[in-house]
Short mmCIF file of C-alpha atoms and ligand atoms in Angstrom, two decimals:
data_model
loop_
_atom_site.label_atom_id
_atom_site.label_comp_id
_atom_site.label_asym_id
_atom_site.label_seq_id
_atom_site.Cartn_x
_atom_site.Cartn_y
_atom_site.Cartn_z
CA MET A 1 96.79 119.15 81.97
CA ASN A 2 93.78 120.33 80.28
CA GLY A 3 92.42 123.54 79.83
CA LEU A 4 89.34 125.28 80.55
CA ASP A 5 90.23 128.84 80.31
CA LYS A 6 87.75 131.05 78.58
CA GLY A 7 86.35 131.42 82.00
CA THR A 8 83.86 133.85 83.30
CA SER A 9 83.15 131.83 86.40
CA LYS A 10 81.09 133.51 89.03
CA GLY A 11 82.74 131.42 91.72
CA THR A 12 80.92 129.25 94.16
CA GLY A 13 80.68 130.97 97.45
CA SER A 14 81.20 134.05 99.53
CA SER A 15 84.08 136.29 98.58
CA ALA A 16 84.03 138.10 101.92
CA ASN A 17 87.36 136.65 102.85
CA ARG A 18 89.11 137.44 99.58
CA PRO A 19 91.39 140.32 98.83
CA SER A 20 90.15 142.37 95.89
CA ALA A 21 92.44 140.73 93.31
CA TYR A 22 91.99 136.99 92.91
CA GLN A 23 95.15 135.25 93.94
CA SER A 24 96.43 131.86 94.97
CA LEU A 25 95.98 130.68 98.54
CA PRO A 26 98.54 131.09 101.31
CA ALA A 27 101.06 128.30 101.70
CA ARG A 28 99.49 126.68 104.75
CA TYR A 29 96.57 125.42 102.63
CA TYR A 30 99.08 123.27 100.77
CA THR A 31 101.76 122.57 103.34
CA CYS A 32 100.27 122.37 106.85
CA PRO A 33 99.55 118.80 108.08
CA GLU A 34 96.85 120.01 110.47
CA HIS A 35 95.09 121.86 107.66
CA PHE A 36 95.35 118.73 105.51
CA ARG A 37 93.65 116.63 108.19
CA ALA A 38 90.87 119.20 108.53
CA GLU A 39 90.39 119.17 104.75
CA MET A 40 90.23 115.40 104.75
CA ASP A 41 87.49 115.50 107.39
CA TYR A 42 85.55 118.14 105.52
CA PHE A 43 85.95 117.18 101.86
CA PHE A 44 86.55 113.44 102.13
CA GLY A 45 84.77 112.68 105.40
CA SER A 46 81.38 114.17 104.62
CA ARG A 47 80.92 114.16 100.82
CA TRP A 48 80.46 111.40 98.31
CA VAL A 49 84.02 110.36 97.44
CA CYS A 50 84.94 108.24 94.45
CA ALA A 51 86.36 104.84 95.38
CA GLY A 52 87.09 103.51 91.89
CA GLN A 53 85.48 101.07 89.52
CA ALA A 54 82.75 98.67 90.60
CA GLU A 55 83.56 96.16 87.86
CA SER A 56 86.27 94.32 89.84
CA LEU A 57 83.67 93.14 92.38
CA GLU A 58 81.80 90.67 90.23
CA LYS A 59 80.25 88.11 92.58
CA ALA A 60 79.03 87.93 96.16
CA GLY A 61 81.98 87.90 98.53
CA ASP A 62 84.43 89.65 96.18
CA TYR A 63 86.11 92.49 98.03
CA ARG A 64 88.86 95.03 97.87
CA LEU A 65 90.24 97.46 100.41
CA GLN A 66 90.17 101.20 99.85
CA GLU A 67 91.64 104.03 101.93
CA ILE A 68 89.43 107.10 102.11
CA ALA A 69 90.17 110.02 104.44
CA GLY A 70 92.53 107.83 106.46
CA GLU A 71 89.90 105.13 106.91
CA ASN A 72 90.46 101.62 105.64
CA LEU A 73 87.25 100.35 104.07
CA ILE A 74 86.20 96.93 102.84
CA LEU A 75 84.23 97.29 99.60
CA THR A 76 82.38 94.07 98.94
CA ARG A 77 79.52 92.70 96.90
CA VAL A 78 76.91 91.30 99.29
CA PRO A 79 74.52 88.42 98.52
CA ASP A 80 71.69 90.60 97.19
CA GLY A 81 74.04 91.98 94.53
CA GLN A 82 74.63 95.38 96.12
CA ILE A 83 78.09 96.67 96.87
CA ARG A 84 78.58 97.80 100.44
CA ALA A 85 81.34 99.49 102.38
CA PHE A 86 82.38 98.34 105.85
CA TYR A 87 84.99 99.86 108.08
CA ASN A 88 87.83 97.37 108.30
CA LEU A 89 87.71 96.71 112.01
CA CYS A 90 86.26 94.14 114.34
CA ARG A 91 83.49 94.96 116.80
CA HIS A 92 85.23 92.95 119.59
CA ARG A 93 88.40 94.91 120.34
CA GLY A 94 88.82 96.74 117.10
CA ALA A 95 91.42 94.64 115.28
CA ARG A 96 91.78 95.13 111.54
CA LEU A 97 89.74 92.35 109.99
CA CYS A 98 91.15 92.01 106.56
CA GLU A 99 94.77 92.49 105.44
CA SER A 100 94.77 91.31 101.82
CA GLU A 101 94.17 94.12 99.38
CA ARG A 102 91.58 92.12 97.45
CA GLY A 103 90.05 88.67 97.35
CA THR A 104 86.84 86.73 97.92
CA PHE A 105 85.28 86.03 101.29
CA LYS A 106 84.27 82.36 101.57
CA GLY A 107 80.78 82.96 102.88
CA ARG A 108 81.89 84.84 106.01
CA ILE A 109 84.34 87.39 107.34
CA GLN A 110 86.34 86.19 110.30
CA CYS A 111 88.51 88.31 112.56
CA PRO A 112 92.07 86.95 112.70
CA TYR A 113 92.38 87.78 116.43
CA HIS A 114 89.67 85.92 118.45
CA ALA A 115 87.61 84.65 115.54
CA TRP A 116 84.49 86.79 115.82
CA THR A 117 82.69 85.99 112.58
CA TYR A 118 80.43 88.11 110.38
CA ASP A 119 78.23 87.13 107.47
CA LEU A 120 78.67 88.80 104.08
CA ASN A 121 76.10 91.44 105.02
CA GLY A 122 78.21 92.44 108.00
CA ALA A 123 76.02 90.84 110.69
CA LEU A 124 77.88 89.27 113.61
CA VAL A 125 77.07 85.54 113.56
CA GLY A 126 79.72 84.07 115.82
CA ALA A 127 81.39 85.42 118.97
CA PRO A 128 83.36 82.75 120.85
CA HIS A 129 83.33 82.85 124.65
CA MET A 130 80.67 85.55 124.79
CA ALA A 131 77.66 83.37 125.64
CA ASP A 132 77.89 84.01 129.40
CA THR A 133 78.58 87.72 129.07
CA PRO A 134 75.66 89.60 130.64
CA GLY A 135 73.68 91.69 128.20
CA PHE A 136 75.64 90.60 125.16
CA ALA A 137 73.71 90.02 121.92
CA VAL A 138 75.29 89.43 118.52
CA ALA A 139 72.60 91.62 116.94
CA ASP A 140 74.13 94.64 118.66
CA TYR A 141 77.51 94.28 116.92
CA PRO A 142 77.31 94.32 113.14
CA LEU A 143 80.26 95.72 111.21
CA HIS A 144 80.31 99.50 111.03
CA ALA A 145 79.05 100.45 107.59
CA ALA A 146 79.59 103.53 105.42
CA ALA A 147 77.16 104.70 102.77
CA CYS A 148 78.02 103.30 99.34
CA ALA A 149 76.46 103.98 95.95
CA GLN A 150 77.23 103.51 92.26
CA TRP A 151 77.31 106.28 89.71
CA ASN A 152 78.29 105.74 86.10
CA GLY A 153 79.87 102.40 86.98
CA LEU A 154 82.00 104.01 89.67
CA LEU A 155 81.76 103.37 93.39
CA PHE A 156 81.25 106.26 95.76
CA VAL A 157 81.37 106.17 99.54
CA ASN A 158 80.25 108.72 102.07
CA LEU A 159 81.56 108.59 105.64
CA ALA A 160 78.99 111.03 107.03
CA LYS A 161 76.58 109.67 109.63
CA GLU A 162 73.65 111.09 107.68
CA PRO A 163 74.84 111.47 104.10
CA ALA A 164 72.99 113.64 101.64
CA PRO A 165 71.50 111.79 98.63
CA ILE A 166 74.22 111.17 96.06
CA ASP A 167 72.19 112.88 93.34
CA GLU A 168 72.34 116.14 95.25
CA GLN A 169 76.10 116.15 94.70
CA LEU A 170 76.46 114.35 91.37
CA GLY A 171 73.12 114.91 89.67
CA PRO A 172 74.06 118.08 87.78
CA LEU A 173 77.18 116.46 86.35
CA SER A 174 75.21 113.31 85.41
CA GLU A 175 73.31 115.32 82.84
CA ARG A 176 76.48 116.46 81.13
CA LEU A 177 78.02 113.00 81.05
CA ARG A 178 74.96 111.22 79.68
CA PRO A 179 76.05 111.03 75.99
CA TRP A 180 79.23 109.12 76.86
CA ARG A 181 77.24 106.31 78.57
CA ILE A 182 80.14 105.70 80.92
CA HIS A 183 78.34 102.88 82.75
CA ASP A 184 78.61 100.79 79.54
CA LEU A 185 82.39 101.23 79.23
CA LYS A 186 85.08 98.91 80.55
CA VAL A 187 88.61 99.47 81.76
CA GLY A 188 91.18 98.75 79.05
CA ARG A 189 94.30 100.14 80.69
CA ARG A 190 95.33 101.57 84.02
CA ALA A 191 98.32 103.21 85.63
CA VAL A 192 99.14 104.34 89.15
CA TYR A 193 101.21 107.42 89.93
CA GLN A 194 102.67 108.67 93.21
CA VAL A 195 102.82 112.45 93.07
CA LYS A 196 104.65 114.55 95.65
CA ALA A 197 102.08 117.33 95.67
CA ASN A 198 99.00 118.34 97.61
CA TRP A 199 95.75 117.01 96.10
CA LYS A 200 94.53 120.54 95.37
CA HIS A 201 97.50 121.22 93.10
CA ILE A 202 96.35 118.30 90.92
CA ILE A 203 92.86 119.81 90.60
CA GLN A 204 94.18 123.32 90.03
CA ASN A 205 96.53 122.10 87.32
CA TYR A 206 93.70 120.16 85.67
CA SER A 207 91.54 123.27 85.59
CA GLU A 208 93.66 125.52 83.39
CA CYS A 209 95.63 125.17 80.18
CA LEU A 210 97.80 128.25 80.24
CA HIS A 211 100.62 125.80 80.88
CA CYS A 212 99.79 123.65 77.84
CA PRO A 213 102.06 125.27 75.24
CA VAL A 214 104.88 125.36 77.79
CA ILE A 215 104.87 121.81 79.12
CA HIS A 216 102.60 119.84 76.74
CA PRO A 217 103.94 120.26 73.19
CA ALA A 218 102.25 117.03 72.05
CA LEU A 219 98.87 118.16 73.38
CA ALA A 220 99.24 121.66 71.96
CA LYS A 221 99.74 120.13 68.49
CA ILE A 222 96.29 118.55 68.46
CA SER A 223 94.15 120.75 70.76
CA PRO A 224 94.49 124.57 70.70
CA TYR A 225 95.20 125.69 74.24
CA MET A 226 93.20 128.90 73.86
CA SER A 227 90.12 126.96 72.75
CA GLY A 228 89.16 126.19 76.35
CA GLU A 229 85.58 127.05 77.27
CA ASN A 230 84.77 126.97 80.97
CA GLU A 231 81.41 126.31 82.47
CA PRO A 232 80.65 128.37 85.58
CA ALA A 233 82.24 126.76 88.62
CA HIS A 234 79.72 124.56 90.41
CA ARG A 235 79.76 123.46 94.05
CA SER A 236 80.37 119.85 93.03
CA TYR A 237 82.35 120.10 89.82
CA LEU A 238 84.59 122.27 87.68
CA GLY A 239 84.95 121.84 83.96
CA GLY A 240 84.48 122.67 80.34
CA ARG A 241 85.87 121.61 77.01
CA MET A 242 88.67 122.13 74.49
CA SER A 243 88.42 121.61 70.75
CA LEU A 244 90.36 119.18 68.60
CA LYS A 245 92.18 120.66 65.63
CA ASP A 246 90.77 119.97 62.17
CA GLY A 247 91.74 116.48 61.04
CA VAL A 248 92.35 115.31 64.60
CA ASP A 249 90.07 112.46 65.79
CA THR A 250 91.10 112.09 69.40
CA MET A 251 93.89 112.51 71.92
CA THR A 252 96.68 110.21 70.75
CA MET A 253 100.22 111.06 69.66
CA SER A 254 99.13 111.10 66.02
CA GLY A 255 95.65 112.51 66.65
CA LYS A 256 94.29 109.42 64.87
CA THR A 257 92.79 106.15 66.09
CA THR A 258 91.33 102.93 64.74
CA ARG A 259 88.63 102.93 67.43
CA ALA A 260 85.08 103.87 66.48
CA PRO A 261 83.53 106.88 68.24
CA LEU A 262 81.42 106.13 71.29
CA PRO A 263 77.87 105.38 70.15
CA GLY A 264 75.96 108.06 72.08
CA LEU A 265 77.92 111.07 70.85
CA GLY A 266 76.70 113.75 68.46
CA PRO A 267 78.76 115.64 65.86
CA GLU A 268 79.72 118.43 68.26
CA GLN A 269 80.96 116.02 70.92
CA LEU A 270 83.30 114.46 68.36
CA ARG A 271 85.12 117.77 67.90
CA TYR A 272 85.92 118.42 71.58
CA VAL A 273 87.43 116.80 74.63
CA TYR A 274 85.40 117.56 77.76
CA TYR A 275 87.13 117.82 81.13
CA TYR A 276 85.37 117.67 84.49
CA ALA A 277 86.77 117.62 88.01
CA SER A 278 84.09 116.03 90.17
CA LEU A 279 84.96 117.27 93.64
CA PRO A 280 86.69 116.18 95.66
CA ASN A 281 88.62 113.42 93.92
CA LEU A 282 87.54 112.31 90.43
CA LEU A 283 88.77 113.77 87.14
CA LEU A 284 86.84 112.77 84.02
CA SER A 285 88.30 113.40 80.56
CA LEU A 286 85.74 112.59 77.89
CA HIS A 287 87.11 111.88 74.43
CA PRO A 288 85.27 110.96 71.22
CA ASP A 289 86.32 107.30 71.57
CA TYR A 290 87.33 106.77 75.20
CA VAL A 291 87.02 108.14 78.70
CA MET A 292 89.97 108.65 81.00
CA THR A 293 89.46 108.88 84.75
CA HIS A 294 91.85 109.97 87.47
CA LEU A 295 91.09 108.96 91.03
CA LEU A 296 92.92 111.19 93.51
CA LEU A 297 93.82 109.55 96.82
CA PRO A 298 95.54 112.05 99.11
CA LYS A 299 98.14 110.34 101.32
CA SER A 300 99.52 113.34 103.18
CA VAL A 301 99.65 117.09 102.81
CA ASN A 302 102.23 116.74 100.02
CA GLU A 303 101.60 113.26 98.57
CA THR A 304 98.78 112.08 96.34
CA GLU A 305 98.29 108.68 94.78
CA ILE A 306 96.57 108.84 91.41
CA LEU A 307 94.88 105.91 89.71
CA CYS A 308 94.43 106.57 86.00
CA GLU A 309 92.05 104.35 84.03
CA PHE A 310 91.10 104.27 80.36
CA LEU A 311 87.55 103.17 79.59
CA PHE A 312 86.52 101.84 76.19
CA HIS A 313 83.38 100.52 74.58
CA PRO A 314 83.13 96.71 74.91
CA ASP A 315 82.78 96.36 71.11
CA GLN A 316 86.17 97.99 70.68
CA LEU A 317 87.74 95.98 73.49
CA ALA A 318 86.55 92.78 71.78
CA ARG A 319 88.27 93.57 68.49
CA PRO A 320 91.30 91.33 67.81
CA ASP A 321 93.34 94.39 66.88
CA PHE A 322 92.25 96.43 69.92
CA THR A 323 94.96 98.38 71.64
CA ALA A 324 94.87 101.10 74.28
CA ASP A 325 98.52 101.94 73.66
CA ASP A 326 97.87 105.07 71.58
CA ALA A 327 95.70 106.72 74.25
CA TYR A 328 97.91 105.51 77.06
CA GLU A 329 101.14 106.67 75.42
CA PHE A 330 99.75 110.17 74.88
CA TRP A 331 98.32 110.57 78.36
CA ASP A 332 101.15 108.88 80.24
CA LEU A 333 103.46 111.51 78.76
CA THR A 334 101.00 114.33 79.45
CA ASN A 335 100.08 113.10 82.92
CA ARG A 336 103.72 112.93 83.96
CA GLN A 337 104.24 116.49 82.71
CA ASP A 338 101.28 117.58 84.84
CA TRP A 339 102.43 115.70 87.92
CA HIS A 340 105.87 117.27 87.58
CA ALA A 341 104.34 120.76 87.34
CA SER A 342 102.23 120.03 90.42
CA GLU A 343 105.34 118.92 92.29
CA LEU A 344 107.09 122.15 91.30
CA SER A 345 104.14 124.11 92.72
CA GLN A 346 104.38 122.14 95.93
CA GLN A 347 108.11 122.71 96.23
CA GLY A 348 107.81 126.44 95.64
CA MET A 349 105.01 126.87 98.16
CA MET A 350 107.17 125.26 100.83
CA SER A 351 109.57 128.20 100.61
CA ARG A 352 109.44 130.93 103.24
CA ALA A 353 109.57 133.41 100.36
CA TYR A 354 106.27 132.26 98.80
CA THR A 355 103.40 134.72 98.89
CA PRO A 356 100.08 134.35 97.04
CA GLY A 357 100.30 135.35 93.38
CA PRO A 358 97.63 136.82 91.09
CA TYR A 359 95.43 134.62 88.93
CA SER A 360 94.91 135.34 85.25
CA VAL A 361 91.31 136.00 84.22
CA ARG A 362 91.67 132.67 82.42
CA GLU A 363 92.24 130.89 85.74
CA ALA A 364 88.66 131.45 86.90
CA LEU A 365 88.04 127.82 87.83
CA LEU A 366 91.01 127.88 90.19
CA HIS A 367 89.46 130.80 91.98
CA GLY A 368 86.11 129.00 92.02
CA PHE A 369 87.76 126.02 93.71
CA ASP A 370 89.52 128.29 96.21
CA GLU A 371 86.16 129.80 97.13
CA LEU A 372 84.95 126.39 98.21
CA ILE A 373 88.03 125.93 100.35
CA LEU A 374 87.65 129.39 101.86
CA GLU A 375 84.00 128.84 102.77
CA ARG A 376 85.12 126.29 105.31
CA PHE A 377 88.67 127.47 105.97
CA PRO A 378 88.71 131.30 105.82
CA LEU A 379 91.83 133.34 105.41
CA ASP A 380 93.33 134.72 108.60
CA PRO A 381 91.93 138.18 109.37
S1 FES B 401 89.40 91.82 118.01
FE1 FES B 401 88.31 90.67 116.55
S2 FES B 401 87.77 88.88 117.57
FE2 FES B 401 88.84 90.00 119.05
FE1 FE2 B 402 98.31 119.91 81.82
#
């Protein structure tokens, strides 16, 4: 989609495993199911992973289910107001506890199999027919919990047994996002896409705009594709900005909008769109008047579900003439062009004839991302 190409990235890790010319990764990184599972364990099983908006969980007992790294999690607001994440399985014999995608627990969570019952904090409070079982104590069997935290109004979970503090991963990006005050914004429109491509293709495509004049004629009309300015690749995010052409206010089909700019932005931020890929699975596109997020949910080595949400200032959402259609129309078109390009990459890499190809110097962020992959999954000697 968006381009960040004036790059002089230094990369993010060791280059000991790289050939001298920077080039795309071998096919197995994008096509091998075993490699995919290992990546899920490493990138989604031990980092802070975005799990979507917190705003849908308004009151104690509200919940929704979320798949992360193959795990089904219950995200729920507990009585003290915090949102917590529980693995969706019973401590008796492991049955899935909750089948509805979202809802409200009526004061307790009860297993549908033998009726073990948990309070909203996940403590076991009822276990029928266990009273005479030697050594059994309900206190020993709370729901399994995963670490859960909020950041800019978004939920993040971490499946590691001893997760690092969330600020270690997201702190540096927090500074850059501050002017948009994302925690104050609300969802005005959403769309879900099923893309037949590996999750890394989505991030790679997002991190360069050499394709923009070829596949995004509407975008190229309002944002010069060679205006991309990369920041050095960081271990937890990739990104930069692209300018808006003179007379263009924002990313819509016309380049115009009736929405007011977001209140925290300065004059420079009104002339650019900023793009950040927060690794591993959140894309943030920061416009003068709205923020677009993409949540990447890998389903298999060659399938990724993408939840796209448009966030607006509540004052704009409250206007009788508010519409998100102009932003949505522009990005739905552009998103679909990007997903199609990612699917083409996936299809080509599945060919026996594919061999890694050279990156342009303006594809520095792609190389930076590859370096992170190669740190954990080196090339074959
Ligand atoms: S498996 Fe849940 S009560 Fe038996
Ligand atoms: Fe694109």
